[in-house]
PDB file of C-alpha atoms in Angstrom:
ATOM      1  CA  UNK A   1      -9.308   6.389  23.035  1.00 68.00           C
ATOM      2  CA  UNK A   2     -11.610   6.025  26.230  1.00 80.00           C
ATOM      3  CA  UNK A   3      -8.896   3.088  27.734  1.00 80.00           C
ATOM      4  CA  UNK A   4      -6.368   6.040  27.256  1.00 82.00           C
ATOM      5  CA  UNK A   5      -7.893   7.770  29.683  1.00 83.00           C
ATOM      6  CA  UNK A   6      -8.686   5.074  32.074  1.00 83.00           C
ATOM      7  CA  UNK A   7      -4.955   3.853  31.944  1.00 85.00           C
ATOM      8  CA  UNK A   8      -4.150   7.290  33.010  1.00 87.00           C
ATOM      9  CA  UNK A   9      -6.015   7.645  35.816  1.00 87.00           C
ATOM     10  CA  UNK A  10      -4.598   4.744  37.019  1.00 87.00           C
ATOM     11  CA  UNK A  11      -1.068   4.979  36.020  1.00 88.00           C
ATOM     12  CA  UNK A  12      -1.374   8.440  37.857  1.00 88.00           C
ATOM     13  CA  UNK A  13      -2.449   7.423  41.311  1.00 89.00           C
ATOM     14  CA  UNK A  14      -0.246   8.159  44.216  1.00 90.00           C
ATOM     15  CA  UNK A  15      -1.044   4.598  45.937  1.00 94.00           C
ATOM     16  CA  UNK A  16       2.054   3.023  46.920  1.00 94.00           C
ATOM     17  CA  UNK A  17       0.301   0.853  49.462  1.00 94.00           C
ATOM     18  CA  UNK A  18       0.964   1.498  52.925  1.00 95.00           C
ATOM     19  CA  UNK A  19       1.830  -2.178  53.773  1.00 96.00           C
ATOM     20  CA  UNK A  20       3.575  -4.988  52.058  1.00 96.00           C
ATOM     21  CA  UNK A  21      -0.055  -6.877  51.157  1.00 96.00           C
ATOM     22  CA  UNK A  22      -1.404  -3.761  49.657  1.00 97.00           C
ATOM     23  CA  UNK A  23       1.494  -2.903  48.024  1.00 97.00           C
ATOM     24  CA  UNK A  24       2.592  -6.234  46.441  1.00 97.00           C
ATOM     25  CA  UNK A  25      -1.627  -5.798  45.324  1.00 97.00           C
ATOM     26  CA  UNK A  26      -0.749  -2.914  43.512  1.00 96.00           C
ATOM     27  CA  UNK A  27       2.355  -4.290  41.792  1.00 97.00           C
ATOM     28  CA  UNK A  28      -0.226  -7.439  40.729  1.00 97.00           C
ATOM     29  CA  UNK A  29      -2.247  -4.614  38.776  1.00 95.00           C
ATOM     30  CA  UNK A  30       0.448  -2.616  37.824  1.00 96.00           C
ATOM     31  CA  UNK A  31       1.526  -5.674  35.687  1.00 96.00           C
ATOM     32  CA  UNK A  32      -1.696  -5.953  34.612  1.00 94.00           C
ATOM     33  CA  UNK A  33      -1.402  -2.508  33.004  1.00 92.00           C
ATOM     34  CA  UNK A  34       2.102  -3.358  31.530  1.00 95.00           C
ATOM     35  CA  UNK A  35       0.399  -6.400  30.121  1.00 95.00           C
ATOM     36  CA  UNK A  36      -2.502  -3.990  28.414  1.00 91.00           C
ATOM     37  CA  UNK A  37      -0.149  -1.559  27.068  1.00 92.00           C
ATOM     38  CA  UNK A  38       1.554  -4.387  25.084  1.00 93.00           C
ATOM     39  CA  UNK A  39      -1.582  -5.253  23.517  1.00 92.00           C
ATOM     40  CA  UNK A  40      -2.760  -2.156  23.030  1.00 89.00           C
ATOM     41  CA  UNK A  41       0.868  -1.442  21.365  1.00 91.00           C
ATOM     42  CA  UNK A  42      -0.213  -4.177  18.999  1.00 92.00           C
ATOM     43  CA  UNK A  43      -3.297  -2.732  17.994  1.00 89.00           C
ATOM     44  CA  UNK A  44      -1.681   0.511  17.253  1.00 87.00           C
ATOM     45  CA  UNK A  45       0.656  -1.322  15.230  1.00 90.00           C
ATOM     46  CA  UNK A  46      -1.908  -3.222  13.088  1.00 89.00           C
ATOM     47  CA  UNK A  47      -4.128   0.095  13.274  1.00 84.00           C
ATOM     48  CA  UNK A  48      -1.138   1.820  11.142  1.00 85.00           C
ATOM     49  CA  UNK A  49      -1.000  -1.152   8.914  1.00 87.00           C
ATOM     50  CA  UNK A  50      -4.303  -0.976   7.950  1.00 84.00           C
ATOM     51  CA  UNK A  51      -3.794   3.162   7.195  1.00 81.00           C
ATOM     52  CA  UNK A  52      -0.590   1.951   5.041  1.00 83.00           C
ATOM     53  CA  UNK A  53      -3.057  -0.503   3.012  1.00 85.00           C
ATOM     54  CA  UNK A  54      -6.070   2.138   2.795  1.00 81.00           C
ATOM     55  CA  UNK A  55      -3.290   4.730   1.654  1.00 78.00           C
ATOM     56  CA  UNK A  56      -1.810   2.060  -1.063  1.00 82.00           C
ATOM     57  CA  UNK A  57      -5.331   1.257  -2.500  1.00 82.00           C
ATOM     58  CA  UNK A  58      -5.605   5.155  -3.292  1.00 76.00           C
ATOM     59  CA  UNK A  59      -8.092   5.975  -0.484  1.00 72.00           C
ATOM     60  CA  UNK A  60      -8.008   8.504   1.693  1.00 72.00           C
ATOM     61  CA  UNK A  61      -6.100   8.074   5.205  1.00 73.00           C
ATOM     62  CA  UNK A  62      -6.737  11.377   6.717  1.00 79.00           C
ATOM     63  CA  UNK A  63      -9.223  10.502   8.922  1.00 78.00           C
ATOM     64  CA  UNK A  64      -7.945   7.404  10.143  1.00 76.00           C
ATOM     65  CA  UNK A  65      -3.747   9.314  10.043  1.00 80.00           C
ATOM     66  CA  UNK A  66      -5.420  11.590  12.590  1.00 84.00           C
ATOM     67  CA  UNK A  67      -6.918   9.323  14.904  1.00 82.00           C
ATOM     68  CA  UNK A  68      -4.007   6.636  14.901  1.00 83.00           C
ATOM     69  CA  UNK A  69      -1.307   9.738  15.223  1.00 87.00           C
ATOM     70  CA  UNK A  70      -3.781  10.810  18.196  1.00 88.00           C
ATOM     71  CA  UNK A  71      -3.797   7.852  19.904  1.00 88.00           C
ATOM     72  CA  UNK A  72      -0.440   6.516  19.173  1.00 89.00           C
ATOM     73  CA  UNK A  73       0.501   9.998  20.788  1.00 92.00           C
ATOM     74  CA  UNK A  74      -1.099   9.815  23.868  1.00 90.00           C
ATOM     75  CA  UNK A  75      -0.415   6.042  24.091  1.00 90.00           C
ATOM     76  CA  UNK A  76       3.628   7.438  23.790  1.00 92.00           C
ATOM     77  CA  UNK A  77       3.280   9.682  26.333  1.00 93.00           C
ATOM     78  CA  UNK A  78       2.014   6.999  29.277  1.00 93.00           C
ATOM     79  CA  UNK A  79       4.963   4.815  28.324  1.00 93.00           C
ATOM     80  CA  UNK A  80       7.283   6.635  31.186  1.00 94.00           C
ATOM     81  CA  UNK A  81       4.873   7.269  34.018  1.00 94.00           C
ATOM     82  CA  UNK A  82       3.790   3.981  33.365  1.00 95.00           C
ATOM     83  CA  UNK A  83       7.604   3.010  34.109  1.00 96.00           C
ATOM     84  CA  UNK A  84       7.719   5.447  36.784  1.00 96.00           C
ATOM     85  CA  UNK A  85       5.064   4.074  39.027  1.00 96.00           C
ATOM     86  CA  UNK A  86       6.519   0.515  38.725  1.00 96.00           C
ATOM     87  CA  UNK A  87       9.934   2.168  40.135  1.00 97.00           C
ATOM     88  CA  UNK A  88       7.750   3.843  43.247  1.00 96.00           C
ATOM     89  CA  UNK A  89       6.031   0.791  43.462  1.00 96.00           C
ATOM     90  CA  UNK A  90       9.391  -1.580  44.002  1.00 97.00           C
ATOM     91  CA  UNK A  91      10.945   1.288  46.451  1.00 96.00           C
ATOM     92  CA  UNK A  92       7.948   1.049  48.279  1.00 96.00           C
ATOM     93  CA  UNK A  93       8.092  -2.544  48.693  1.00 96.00           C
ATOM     94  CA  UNK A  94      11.525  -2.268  49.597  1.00 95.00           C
ATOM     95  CA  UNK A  95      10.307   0.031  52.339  1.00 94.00           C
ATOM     96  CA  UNK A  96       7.606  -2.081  53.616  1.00 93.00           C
ATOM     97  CA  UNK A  97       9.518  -5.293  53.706  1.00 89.00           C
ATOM     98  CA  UNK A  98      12.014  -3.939  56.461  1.00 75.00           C
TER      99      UNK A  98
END
């Protein structure tokens, strides 16, 4: 939950870079952040597996249904600013390069 709220800050900067270096920079850690939502996506993934499995051996999921809904939420939710910033990100190198 904590790297929720670290990707956010970051996804939510207003940075575009205010030169092509700096800006191609950001774009370097803005895949970066692409390539940790993927496998964070995966852990979600196996995260609700293991709640299927728990739930199919009789044991209570509600715990564990609340957290993964929780995070799988918020995780939903930084999908389009995530895609949002790359957009600014590639305008603002378009900018910078003329």
């Amino acid at each position: 939950d904590k790297w929720l709220h670290g990707l956010e800050s970051q996804i939510q900067s207003d940075d575009y870079g205010k030169d092509l270096t700096s800006v191609n920079i950001l774009l370097k850690k803005q895949q970066m952040l692409e390539n940790q939502m993927e496998v964070r996506k995966k852990e979600i993934e196996e995260l609700q597996s293991q709640a299927q499995a728990l739930s199919q051996e009789g044991k209570s999921t509600d715990e564990v249904d609340s957290k993964r809904l929780t995070v799988q939420t918020k995780f939903m939710e930084l999908l389009e600013p995530l895609s949002e910033r790359k957009h600014n990100l590639l305008a603002s190198k378009e900018i910078h390069q003329f």
